[in-house]
Every structure is written in structure tokens, then in C-alpha cells.
Short mmCIF file of C-alpha atoms in Angstrom, two decimals:
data_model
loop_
_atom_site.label_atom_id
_atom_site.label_comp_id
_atom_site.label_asym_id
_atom_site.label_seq_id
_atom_site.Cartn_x
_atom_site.Cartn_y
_atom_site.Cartn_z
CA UNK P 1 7.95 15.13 -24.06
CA UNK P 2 4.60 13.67 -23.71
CA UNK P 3 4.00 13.59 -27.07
CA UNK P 4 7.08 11.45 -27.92
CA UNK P 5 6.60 8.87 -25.02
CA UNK P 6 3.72 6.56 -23.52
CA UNK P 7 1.00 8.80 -21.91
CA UNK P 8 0.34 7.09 -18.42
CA UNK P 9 -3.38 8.82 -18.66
CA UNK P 10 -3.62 6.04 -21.60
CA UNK P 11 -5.29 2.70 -22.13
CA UNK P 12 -2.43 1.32 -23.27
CA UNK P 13 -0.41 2.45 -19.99
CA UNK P 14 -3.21 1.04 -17.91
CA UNK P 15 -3.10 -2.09 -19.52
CA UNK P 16 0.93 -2.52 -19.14
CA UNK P 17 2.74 0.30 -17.51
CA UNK P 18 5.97 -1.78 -17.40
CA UNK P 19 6.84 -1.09 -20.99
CA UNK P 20 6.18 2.46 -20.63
CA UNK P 21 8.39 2.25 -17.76
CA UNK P 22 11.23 0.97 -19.74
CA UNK P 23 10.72 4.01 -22.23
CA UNK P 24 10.83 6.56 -19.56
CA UNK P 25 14.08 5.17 -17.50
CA UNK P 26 15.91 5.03 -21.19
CA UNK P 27 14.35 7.78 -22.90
CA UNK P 28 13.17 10.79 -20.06
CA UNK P 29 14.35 9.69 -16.53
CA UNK P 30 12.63 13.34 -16.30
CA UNK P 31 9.70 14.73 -18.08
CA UNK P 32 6.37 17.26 -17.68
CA UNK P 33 3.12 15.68 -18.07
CA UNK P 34 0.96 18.89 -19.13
CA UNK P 35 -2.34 17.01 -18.06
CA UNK P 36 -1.42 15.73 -14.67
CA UNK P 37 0.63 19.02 -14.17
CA UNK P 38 3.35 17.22 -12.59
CA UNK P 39 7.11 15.96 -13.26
CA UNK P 40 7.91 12.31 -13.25
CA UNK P 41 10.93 10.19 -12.14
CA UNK P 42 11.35 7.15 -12.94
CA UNK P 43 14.60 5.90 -12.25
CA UNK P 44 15.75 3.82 -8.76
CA UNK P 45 18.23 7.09 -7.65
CA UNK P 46 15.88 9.38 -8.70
CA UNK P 47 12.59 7.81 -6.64
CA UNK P 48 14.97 7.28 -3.73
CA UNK P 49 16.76 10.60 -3.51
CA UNK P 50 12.84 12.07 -4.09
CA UNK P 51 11.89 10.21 -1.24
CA UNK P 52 15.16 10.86 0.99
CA UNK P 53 16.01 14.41 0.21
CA UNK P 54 14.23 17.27 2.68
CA UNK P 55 14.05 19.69 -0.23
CA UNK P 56 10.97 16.55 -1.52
CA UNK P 57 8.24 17.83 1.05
CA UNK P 58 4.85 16.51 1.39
CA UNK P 59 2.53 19.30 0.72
CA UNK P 60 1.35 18.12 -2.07
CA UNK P 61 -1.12 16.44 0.32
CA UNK P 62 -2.80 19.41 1.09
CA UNK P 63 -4.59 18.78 -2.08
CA UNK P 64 -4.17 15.14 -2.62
CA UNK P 65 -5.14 13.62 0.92
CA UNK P 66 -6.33 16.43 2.61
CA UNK P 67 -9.95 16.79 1.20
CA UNK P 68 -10.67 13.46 2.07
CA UNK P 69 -9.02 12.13 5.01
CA UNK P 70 -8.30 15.37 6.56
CA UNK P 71 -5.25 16.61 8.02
CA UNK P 72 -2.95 13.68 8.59
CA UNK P 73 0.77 12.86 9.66
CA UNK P 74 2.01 12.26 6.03
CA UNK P 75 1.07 15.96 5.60
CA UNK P 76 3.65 17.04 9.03
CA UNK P 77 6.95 17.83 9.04
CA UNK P 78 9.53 18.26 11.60
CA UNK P 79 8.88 17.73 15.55
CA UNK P 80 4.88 17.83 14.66
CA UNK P 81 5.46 15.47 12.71
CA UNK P 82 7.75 13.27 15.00
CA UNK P 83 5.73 13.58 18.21
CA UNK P 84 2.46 12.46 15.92
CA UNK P 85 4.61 9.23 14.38
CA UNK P 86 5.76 8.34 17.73
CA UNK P 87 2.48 8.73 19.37
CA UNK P 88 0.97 6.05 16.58
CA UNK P 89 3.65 4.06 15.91
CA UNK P 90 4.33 1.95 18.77
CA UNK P 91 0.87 0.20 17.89
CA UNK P 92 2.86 -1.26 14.87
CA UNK P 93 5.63 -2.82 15.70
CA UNK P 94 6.83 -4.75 18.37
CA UNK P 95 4.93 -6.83 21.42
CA UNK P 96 1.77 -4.57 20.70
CA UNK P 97 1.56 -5.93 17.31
CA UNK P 98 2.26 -9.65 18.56
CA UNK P 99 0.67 -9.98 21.22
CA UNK P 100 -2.36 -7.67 21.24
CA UNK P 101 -3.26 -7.72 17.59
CA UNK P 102 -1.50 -10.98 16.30
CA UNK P 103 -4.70 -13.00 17.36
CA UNK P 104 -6.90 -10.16 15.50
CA UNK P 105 -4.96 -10.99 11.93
CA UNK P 106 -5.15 -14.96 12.66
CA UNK P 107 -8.94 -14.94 13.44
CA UNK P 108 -9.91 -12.45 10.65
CA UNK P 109 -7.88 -14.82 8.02
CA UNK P 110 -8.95 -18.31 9.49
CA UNK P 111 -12.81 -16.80 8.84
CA UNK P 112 -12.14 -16.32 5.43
CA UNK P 113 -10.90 -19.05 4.40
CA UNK P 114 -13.27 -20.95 6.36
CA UNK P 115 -15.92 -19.57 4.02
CA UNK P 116 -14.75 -21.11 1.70
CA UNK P 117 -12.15 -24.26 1.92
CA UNK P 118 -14.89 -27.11 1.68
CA UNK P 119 -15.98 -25.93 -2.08
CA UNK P 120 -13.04 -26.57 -4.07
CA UNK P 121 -12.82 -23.66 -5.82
CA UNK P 122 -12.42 -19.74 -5.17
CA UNK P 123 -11.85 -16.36 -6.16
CA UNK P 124 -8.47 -15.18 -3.22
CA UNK P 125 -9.66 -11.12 -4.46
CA UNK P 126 -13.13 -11.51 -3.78
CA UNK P 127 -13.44 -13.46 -1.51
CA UNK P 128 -10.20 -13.14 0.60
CA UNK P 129 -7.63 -10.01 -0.36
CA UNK P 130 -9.97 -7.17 -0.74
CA UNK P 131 -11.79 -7.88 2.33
CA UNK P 132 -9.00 -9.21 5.12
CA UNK P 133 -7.15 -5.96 5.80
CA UNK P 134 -10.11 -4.22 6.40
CA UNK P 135 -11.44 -7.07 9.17
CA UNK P 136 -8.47 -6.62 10.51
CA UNK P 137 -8.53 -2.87 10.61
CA UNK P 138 -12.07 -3.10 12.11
CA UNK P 139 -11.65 -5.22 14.70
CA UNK P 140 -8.07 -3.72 15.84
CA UNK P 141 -10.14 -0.29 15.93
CA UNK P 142 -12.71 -1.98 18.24
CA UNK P 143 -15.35 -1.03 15.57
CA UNK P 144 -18.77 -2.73 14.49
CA UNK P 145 -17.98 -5.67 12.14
CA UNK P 146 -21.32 -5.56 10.91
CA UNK P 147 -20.45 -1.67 9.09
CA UNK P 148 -17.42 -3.60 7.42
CA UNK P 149 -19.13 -3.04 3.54
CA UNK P 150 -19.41 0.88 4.48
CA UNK P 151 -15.80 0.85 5.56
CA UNK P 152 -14.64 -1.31 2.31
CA UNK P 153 -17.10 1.12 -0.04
CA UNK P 154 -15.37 4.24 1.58
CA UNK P 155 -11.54 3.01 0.85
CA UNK P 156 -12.09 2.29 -2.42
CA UNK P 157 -13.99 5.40 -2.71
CA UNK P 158 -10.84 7.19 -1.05
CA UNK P 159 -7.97 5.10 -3.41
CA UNK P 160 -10.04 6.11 -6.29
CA UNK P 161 -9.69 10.22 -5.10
CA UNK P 162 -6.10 9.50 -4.55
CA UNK P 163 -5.54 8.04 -7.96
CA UNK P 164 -7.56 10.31 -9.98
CA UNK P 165 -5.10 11.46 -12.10
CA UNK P 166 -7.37 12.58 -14.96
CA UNK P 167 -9.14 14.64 -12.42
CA UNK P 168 -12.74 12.74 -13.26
CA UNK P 169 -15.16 15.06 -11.37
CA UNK P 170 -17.49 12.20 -10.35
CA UNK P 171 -14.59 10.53 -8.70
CA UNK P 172 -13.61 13.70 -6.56
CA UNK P 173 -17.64 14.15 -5.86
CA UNK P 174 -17.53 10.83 -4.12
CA UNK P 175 -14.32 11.46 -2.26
CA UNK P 176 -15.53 14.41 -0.78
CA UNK P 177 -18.78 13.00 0.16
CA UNK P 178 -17.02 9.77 1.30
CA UNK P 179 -15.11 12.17 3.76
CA UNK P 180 -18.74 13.63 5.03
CA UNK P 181 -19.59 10.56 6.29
CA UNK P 182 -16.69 8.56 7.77
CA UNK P 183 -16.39 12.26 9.70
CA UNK P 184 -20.17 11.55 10.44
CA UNK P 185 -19.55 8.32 11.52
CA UNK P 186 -16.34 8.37 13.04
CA UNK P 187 -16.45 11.45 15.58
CA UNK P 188 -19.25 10.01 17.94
CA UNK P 189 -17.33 6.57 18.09
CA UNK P 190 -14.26 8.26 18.99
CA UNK P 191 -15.99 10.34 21.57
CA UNK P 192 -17.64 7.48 23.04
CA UNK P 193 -14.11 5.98 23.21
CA UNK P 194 -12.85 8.62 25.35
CA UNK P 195 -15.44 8.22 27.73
CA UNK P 196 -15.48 4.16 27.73
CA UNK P 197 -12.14 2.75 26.81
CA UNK P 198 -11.36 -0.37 25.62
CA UNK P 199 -8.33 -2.95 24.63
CA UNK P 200 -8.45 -1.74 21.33
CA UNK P 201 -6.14 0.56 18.76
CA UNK P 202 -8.79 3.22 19.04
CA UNK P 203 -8.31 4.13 22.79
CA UNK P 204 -4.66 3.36 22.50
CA UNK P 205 -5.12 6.44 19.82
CA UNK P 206 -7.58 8.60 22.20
CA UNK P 207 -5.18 8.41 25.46
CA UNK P 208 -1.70 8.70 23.76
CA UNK P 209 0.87 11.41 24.95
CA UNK P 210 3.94 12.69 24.45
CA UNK P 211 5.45 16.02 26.02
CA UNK P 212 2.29 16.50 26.84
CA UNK P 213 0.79 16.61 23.77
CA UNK P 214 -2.19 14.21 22.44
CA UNK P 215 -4.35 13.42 19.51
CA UNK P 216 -7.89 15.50 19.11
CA UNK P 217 -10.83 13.73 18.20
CA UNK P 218 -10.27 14.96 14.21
CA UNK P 219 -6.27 13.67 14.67
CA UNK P 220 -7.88 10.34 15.46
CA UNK P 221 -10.56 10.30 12.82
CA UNK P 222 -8.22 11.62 9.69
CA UNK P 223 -5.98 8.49 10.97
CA UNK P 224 -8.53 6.20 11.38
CA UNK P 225 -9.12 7.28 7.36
CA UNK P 226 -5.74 7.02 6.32
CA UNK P 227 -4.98 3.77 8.16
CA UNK P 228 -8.43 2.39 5.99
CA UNK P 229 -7.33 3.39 3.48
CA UNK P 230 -3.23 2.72 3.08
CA UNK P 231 -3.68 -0.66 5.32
CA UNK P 232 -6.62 -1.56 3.17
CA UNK P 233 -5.49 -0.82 -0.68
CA UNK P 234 -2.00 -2.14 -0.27
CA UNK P 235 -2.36 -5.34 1.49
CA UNK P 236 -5.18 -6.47 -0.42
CA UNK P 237 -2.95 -5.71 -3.87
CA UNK P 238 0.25 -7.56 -1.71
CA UNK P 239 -1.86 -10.57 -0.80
CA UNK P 240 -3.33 -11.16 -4.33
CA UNK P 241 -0.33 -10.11 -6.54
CA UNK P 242 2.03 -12.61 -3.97
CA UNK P 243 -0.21 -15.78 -4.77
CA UNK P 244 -0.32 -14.76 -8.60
CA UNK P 245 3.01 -14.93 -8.83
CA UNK P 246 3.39 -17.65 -6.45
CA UNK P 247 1.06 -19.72 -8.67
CA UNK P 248 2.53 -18.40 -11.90
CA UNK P 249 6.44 -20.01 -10.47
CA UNK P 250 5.46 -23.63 -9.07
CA UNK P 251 8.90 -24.26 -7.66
CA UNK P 252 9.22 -21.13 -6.16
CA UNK P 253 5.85 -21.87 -4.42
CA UNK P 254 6.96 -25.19 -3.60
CA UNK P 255 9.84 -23.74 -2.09
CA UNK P 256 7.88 -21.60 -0.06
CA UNK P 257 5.55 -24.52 0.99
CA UNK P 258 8.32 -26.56 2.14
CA UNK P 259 9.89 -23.63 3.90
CA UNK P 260 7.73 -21.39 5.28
CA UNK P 261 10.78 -18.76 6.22
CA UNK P 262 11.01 -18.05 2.62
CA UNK P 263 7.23 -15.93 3.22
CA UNK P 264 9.26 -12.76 3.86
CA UNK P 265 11.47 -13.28 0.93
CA UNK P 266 8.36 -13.60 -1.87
CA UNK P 267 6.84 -10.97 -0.24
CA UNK P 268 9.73 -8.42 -0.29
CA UNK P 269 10.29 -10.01 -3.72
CA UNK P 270 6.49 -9.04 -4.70
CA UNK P 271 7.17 -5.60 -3.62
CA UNK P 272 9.75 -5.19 -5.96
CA UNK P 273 8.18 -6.11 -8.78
CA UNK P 274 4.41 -5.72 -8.34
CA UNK P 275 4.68 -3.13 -5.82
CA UNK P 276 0.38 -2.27 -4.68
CA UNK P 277 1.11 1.33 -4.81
CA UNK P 278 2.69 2.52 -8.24
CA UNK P 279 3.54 5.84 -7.75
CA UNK P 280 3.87 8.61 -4.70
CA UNK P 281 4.10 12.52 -5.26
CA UNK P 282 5.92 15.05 -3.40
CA UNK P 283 6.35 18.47 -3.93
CA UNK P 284 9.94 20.39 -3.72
CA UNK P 285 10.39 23.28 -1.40
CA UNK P 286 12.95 24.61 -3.38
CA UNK P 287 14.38 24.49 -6.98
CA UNK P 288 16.06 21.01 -7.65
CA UNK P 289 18.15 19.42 -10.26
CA UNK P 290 17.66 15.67 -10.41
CA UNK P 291 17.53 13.24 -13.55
CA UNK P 292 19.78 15.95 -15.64
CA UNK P 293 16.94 18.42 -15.10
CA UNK P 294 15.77 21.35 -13.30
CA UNK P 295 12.35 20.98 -11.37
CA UNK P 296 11.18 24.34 -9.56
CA UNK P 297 9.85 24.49 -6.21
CA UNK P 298 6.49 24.29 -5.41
CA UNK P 299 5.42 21.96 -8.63
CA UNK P 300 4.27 18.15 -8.15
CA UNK P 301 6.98 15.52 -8.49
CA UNK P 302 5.36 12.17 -9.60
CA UNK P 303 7.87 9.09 -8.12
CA UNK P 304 7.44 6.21 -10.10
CA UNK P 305 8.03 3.22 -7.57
CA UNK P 306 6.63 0.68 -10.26
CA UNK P 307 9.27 2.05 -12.77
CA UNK P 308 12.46 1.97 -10.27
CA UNK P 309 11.83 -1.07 -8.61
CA UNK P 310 12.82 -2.68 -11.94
CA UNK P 311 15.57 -0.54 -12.90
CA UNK P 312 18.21 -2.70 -14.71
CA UNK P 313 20.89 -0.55 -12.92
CA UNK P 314 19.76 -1.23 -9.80
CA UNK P 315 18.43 -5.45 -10.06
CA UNK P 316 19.72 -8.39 -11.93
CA UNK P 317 16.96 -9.66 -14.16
CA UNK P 318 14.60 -6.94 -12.66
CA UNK P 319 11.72 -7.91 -14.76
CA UNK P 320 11.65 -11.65 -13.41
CA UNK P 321 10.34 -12.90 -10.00
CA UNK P 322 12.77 -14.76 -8.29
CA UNK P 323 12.51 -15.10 -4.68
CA UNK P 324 16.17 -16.02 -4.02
CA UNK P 325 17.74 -13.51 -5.65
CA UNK P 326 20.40 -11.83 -3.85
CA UNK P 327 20.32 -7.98 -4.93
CA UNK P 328 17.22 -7.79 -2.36
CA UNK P 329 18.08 -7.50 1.07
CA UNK P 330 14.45 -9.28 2.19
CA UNK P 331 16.40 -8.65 6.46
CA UNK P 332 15.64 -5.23 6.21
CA UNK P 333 12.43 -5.29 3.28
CA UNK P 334 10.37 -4.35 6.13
CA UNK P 335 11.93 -1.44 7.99
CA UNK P 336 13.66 2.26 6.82
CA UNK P 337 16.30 0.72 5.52
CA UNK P 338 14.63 -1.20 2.84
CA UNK P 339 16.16 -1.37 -0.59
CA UNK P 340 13.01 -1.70 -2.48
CA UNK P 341 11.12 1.68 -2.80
CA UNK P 342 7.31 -0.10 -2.00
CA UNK P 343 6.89 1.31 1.24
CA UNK P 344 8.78 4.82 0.36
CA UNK P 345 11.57 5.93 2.29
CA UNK P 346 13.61 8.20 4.81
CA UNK P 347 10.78 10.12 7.33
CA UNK P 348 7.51 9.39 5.67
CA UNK P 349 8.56 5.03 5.64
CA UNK P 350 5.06 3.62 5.85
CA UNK P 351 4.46 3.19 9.84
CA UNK P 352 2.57 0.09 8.81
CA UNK P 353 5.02 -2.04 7.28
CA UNK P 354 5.20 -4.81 9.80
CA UNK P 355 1.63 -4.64 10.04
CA UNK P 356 1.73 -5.82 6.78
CA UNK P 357 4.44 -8.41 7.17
CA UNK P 358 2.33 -10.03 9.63
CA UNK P 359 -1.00 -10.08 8.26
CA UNK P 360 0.86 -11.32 4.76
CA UNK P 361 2.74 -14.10 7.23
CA UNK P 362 -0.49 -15.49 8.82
CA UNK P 363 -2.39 -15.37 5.77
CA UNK P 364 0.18 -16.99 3.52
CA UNK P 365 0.91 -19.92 6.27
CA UNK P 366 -3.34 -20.09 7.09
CA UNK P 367 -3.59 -20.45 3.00
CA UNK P 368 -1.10 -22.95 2.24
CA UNK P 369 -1.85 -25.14 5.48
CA UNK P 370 -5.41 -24.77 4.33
CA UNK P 371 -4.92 -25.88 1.05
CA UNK P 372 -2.28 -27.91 0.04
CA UNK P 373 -2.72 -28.59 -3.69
CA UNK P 374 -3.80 -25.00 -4.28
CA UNK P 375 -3.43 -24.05 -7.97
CA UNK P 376 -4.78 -22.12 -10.40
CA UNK P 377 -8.26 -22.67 -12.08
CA UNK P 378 -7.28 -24.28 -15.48
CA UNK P 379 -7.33 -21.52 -18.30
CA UNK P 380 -7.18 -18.88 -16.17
CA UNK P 381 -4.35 -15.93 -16.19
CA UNK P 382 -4.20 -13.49 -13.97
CA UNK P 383 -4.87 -10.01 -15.24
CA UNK P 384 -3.73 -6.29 -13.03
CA UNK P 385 -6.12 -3.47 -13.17
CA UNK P 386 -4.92 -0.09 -12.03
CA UNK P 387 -2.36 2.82 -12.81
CA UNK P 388 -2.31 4.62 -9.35
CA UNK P 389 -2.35 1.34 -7.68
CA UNK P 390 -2.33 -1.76 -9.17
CA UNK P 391 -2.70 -5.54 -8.42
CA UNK P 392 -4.74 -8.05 -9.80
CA UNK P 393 -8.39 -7.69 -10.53
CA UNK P 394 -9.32 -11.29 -10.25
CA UNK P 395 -7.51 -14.83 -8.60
CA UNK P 396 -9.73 -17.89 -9.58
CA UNK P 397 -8.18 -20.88 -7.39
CA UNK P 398 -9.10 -24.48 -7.40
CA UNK P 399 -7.89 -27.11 -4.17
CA UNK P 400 -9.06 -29.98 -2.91
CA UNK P 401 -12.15 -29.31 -0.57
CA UNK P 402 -11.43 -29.48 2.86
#
């Protein structure tokens, strides 16, 4: 089938993956790509059943996440994976996220933009989206701010492993030696935590328990990874793809201005459409039959999340941004029962989805209270770069100085 339909290894699938989307829904809801050695889905029932159904497991990050983060709880299953979910999760949600680390988010965003409100123009990637998350993962850690750039060069270093789907061999070189030394790194500060604890996520991590059982120092440091990592790459895409769209639809962006209770709604509306994280793998455990096919067990499935969240079947108008829609329930956008397929689904729901909810809250509120005339530089459009994940590669803002 690959020879009859885009290739997503191609330029002209990294340039606009939406149209090959299209293809793929109406032409192969399921087809074998011989190069990434993997079947893809593309349609809303099939990514959600591939993300809901236990037969879908996980080890395909064995190979995938493994060799750089290390074992980690996406990889677990059953109660080891349910006792390591609830001894993290808790950090996440809830008066632990408000009231511990809600001050963390505000400070790291009101820096930022203090570097740069008084000069009338800006670029929100540079100089904002790609490097919030990660303050805010640093300091919540109770790490050095000053080793942020080694922390920012080893995500990107870590997305790029993930999303090597051409298997470049310079790319998985640098993953593995970007997995040398966080472990170099990372082991003697978690340690040290256990011997000195703080108020920090870190030696929340160290001292956890459940039934008696706890995190070892690697549990901590392969999470400490991941949570780079994930929590870096996909708020950073959130934050810059929002405010392109936002700036692309005036009124909606008015809207928002006026009514800052609409933030949740254009953010679970930019996970629809632009979701930061394209697609997710899994791996059956046993022979399926999904999308009027038959894939057999043990082979990589390739969920397209970029490709259902626009299925016609499943939205009105699914190509359009339009924050007051009403086929997205934006109550629930955040939690397991979402009805977009950004965050995934059923067990493996990312644990950090009202982390991100929060930090895109303060920073949307911080940005528009900031700058209230905020608009686009004049000529500019916004251009996405990515296959594996994708948001835009540039944001060139002008305002008013403040």
C-alpha cells in the first residue's frame, strides 16, 4: 500500500501531513509501512480502540523509550504499573499542583516574558515555548537552574530518538549518549536527595510508598527523563501552536481576551487539531482485527492521533479551529475521559495533563495581560516543522512595549 499512498518518511508528508491524513482515513484506515516496519491507523475508532483495548500493550517501548530514558511506567502493566502511577501521580493533580507548584509555573512564565515585554517585538518559540516547561520542570525537581541548556539539549536530543522513524544512526548515537549522561548526572542528585530532602517533586519521588513498595534511585532518574522529556516537547508545541492559531482567528482571540474561561476551551480545541504529539505506537499481544484488517501480535501499531483528531466522522468541520464548537467536550479535555485522542487514552492517559492545563492557563492569562495588542509581525505566517511531533518552528510577535 505504500506505494499507492503518501509515504509519511516523505518531504512532502513533513511539510503537510494533514492531506496525507485525509488519504489514509478514505483510502487505508489500515496499511504496512515496509520501512518503519509498522501498521498504521488512522481513523478516530481505530486510534481510540488502539489506545483502550488491553490486547494494544506497550512493549513496544522496550525499544522505543527504553534505551534512552530507561525503564519507565509507560513500559508497566498491571498492579506494577498501578502502584508506580499512583506513587507519581498525586504530584499532578490536585492541591499539590496548586498550591505547591502553582507559584513555580507563575514565576517561571512572568521571567520570560519579562525578558522581553519592553522591546516590542518577539519570537513566543524562542524565546518563551521551548524554554518554559523545562523551567518549570527544573525548578519543581529542585534542580540547578543554571544546567537548564543541558536539560533543554538532552529533550530534544531524546524527542529526536523517539521520532526517528527513518532510523538515522546519528540520531540514535546521540540518544544513547544523551542517556549516559542525564544517568551521570542525575543519580548523585537523587542520592543526595535521599539524604537531604527538600519541598520539591524530587524528594516527593525519593520517599513515596505504597504497600510498601518505593521508587529506586534508577525509577526516579528514568522518570525524571521521561517527565523532561513528555512535559517538555508537548507543552512547548501546545503553547506555540495555541497562540498561532489564536493569532491566525482574531475574534476567537478576542473572545478569549475578554473571557479568560474560554483558555481551556482553545486549548482542548488546539489539541484537536494541532495535537504536539502526532502519533503513539503500541504493540498487540495477540492477533487483532481492526480497520477491516488483521494485524498479528507482536508487530508495531503506529496510532495516528494527528489523523483521527480530524476525522469527519467523528467532528463537524474537523479541519477548522473553532473554539466554541460543541462536538468537544473541553469539561473533561483534561482527564481519562477526554474525547480528543492528544493525551492518549484508557491506562497509559498522560499523568501530566493538568500539569499542562495549568502551565497553558498561567501562561496564556501572564501573555495576554502582558500584552494587550499582541499580534502577529506583519508578513509573517506561521510555519509547523515535525512528523513525530509537530508544532510550529517559529512565532514572530509584535505589541506595544511595556
Amino acid at each position: 500500500m505504500t506505494g499507492t499512498i503518501p509515504d509519511m518518511l516523505s518531504p512532502e508528508f513533513a511539510a503537510d501531513p494533514y492531506s496525507a491524513y485525509a488519504v489514509f482515513r478514505e483510502q487505508a484506515p489500515l496499511f504496512y509501512h515496509e520501512a518503519m516496519q509498522s501498521y498504521v491507523v488512522s481513523r478516530y475508532t481505530d486510534v481510540e480502540r488502539v489506545f483502550k483495548d488491553s490486547a494494544f500493550t506497550t512493549a513496544n517501548y522496550d525499544w522505543q523509550l527504553e534505551p534512552v530514558h530507561g525503564k519507565t511506567i509507560v513500559q508497566l502493566s498491571g498492579r506494577e504499573h498501578s502502584v508506580r502511577r499512583a506513587l507519581v501521580a498525586p504530584a499532578f493533580r490536585g492541591s499539590e499542583l496548586q498550591e505547591k507548584f502553582l507559584p513555580i509555573i507563575e514565576r517561571n512564565s512572568a521571567d520570560l516574558i519579562d525578558g522581553f515585554r519592553s522591546t516590542g517585538s518577539a519570537d513566543l518559540v524562542a524565546q518563551f515555548a521551548t524554554r518554559f516547561p523545562v523551567g518549570v520542570i527544573v525548578d519543581m525537581l529542585g534542580l540547578d537552574k543554571a544546567d537548564q541548556p543541558k536539560f533543554q539539549k538532552w529533550y530534544t536530543s531524546i524527542i529526536a530518538f523517539l521520532g526517528n522513524l527513518s532510523g538515522d544512526e546519528q540520531v540514535t548515537a546521540s540518544g544513547l549518549q544523551t542517556k549516559a549522561e542525564f544517568a551521570e548526572y542525575m543519580l548523585p542528585v537523587v542520592q543526595a536527595r535521599r539524604s537531604a530532602l527538600g519541598d520539591d517533586l524530587l524528594s516527593t519521588l525519593v520517599t513515596a510508598e505504597i504497600d510498601g513498595e518505593t521508587m529506586s534511585d534508577e525509577d526516579v532518574k528514568s522518570f525524571c527523563s521521561l517527565l523532561l522529556a513528555a512535559g517538555g516537547e508537548t507543552t512547548d508545541k501546545a503553547v506555540a501552536s495555541m497562540f498561532a492559531l489564536l493569532l491566525q482567528h482574531p475574534e476567537q482571540l478576542a473572545a478569549v481576551r475578554e473571557d479568560r474561561g474560554l483558555i481551556s476551551a482553545a486549548f482542548a480545541e488546539t489539541l484537536r487539531l494541532r495535537p504536539p504529539v502526532h502519533m503513539i505506537m503500541r504493540e498487540p499481544a495477540e492477533e487483532v482485527e481492526i480497520a477491516g484488517g488483521v494485524i498479528p501480535a507482536g508487530k508495531t501499531v503506529t496510532a495516528l492521533i494527528g489523523s483521527a483528531n480530524r476525522d469527519p466522522e467523528r467532528y463537524k468541520d474537523p479541519d477548522s479551529f473553532n473554539i466554541f464548537r460543541d462536538d468537544l467536550n473541553t469539561t473533561s479535555a483534561f482527564s481519562a475521559a477526554a474525547d480528543h485522542l492528544a493525551f492518549a487514552l484508557g491506562r497509559h492517559f498522560c499523568v501530566g495533563a493538568l500539569l499542562a492545563k495549568t502551565e497553558i492557563e498561567v501562561a496564556t492569562n501572564q501573555l495576554l495581560d502582558a500584552l494587550p495588542d499582541l499580534k502577529l509581525a506583519d508578513g509573517f505566517v506561521p510555519v509547523e516543522k515535525g512528523v513525530f511531533t509537530r508544532g510550529p518552528a517559529s512565532l514572530q510577535v509584535e505589541f506595544t512595549p511595556a
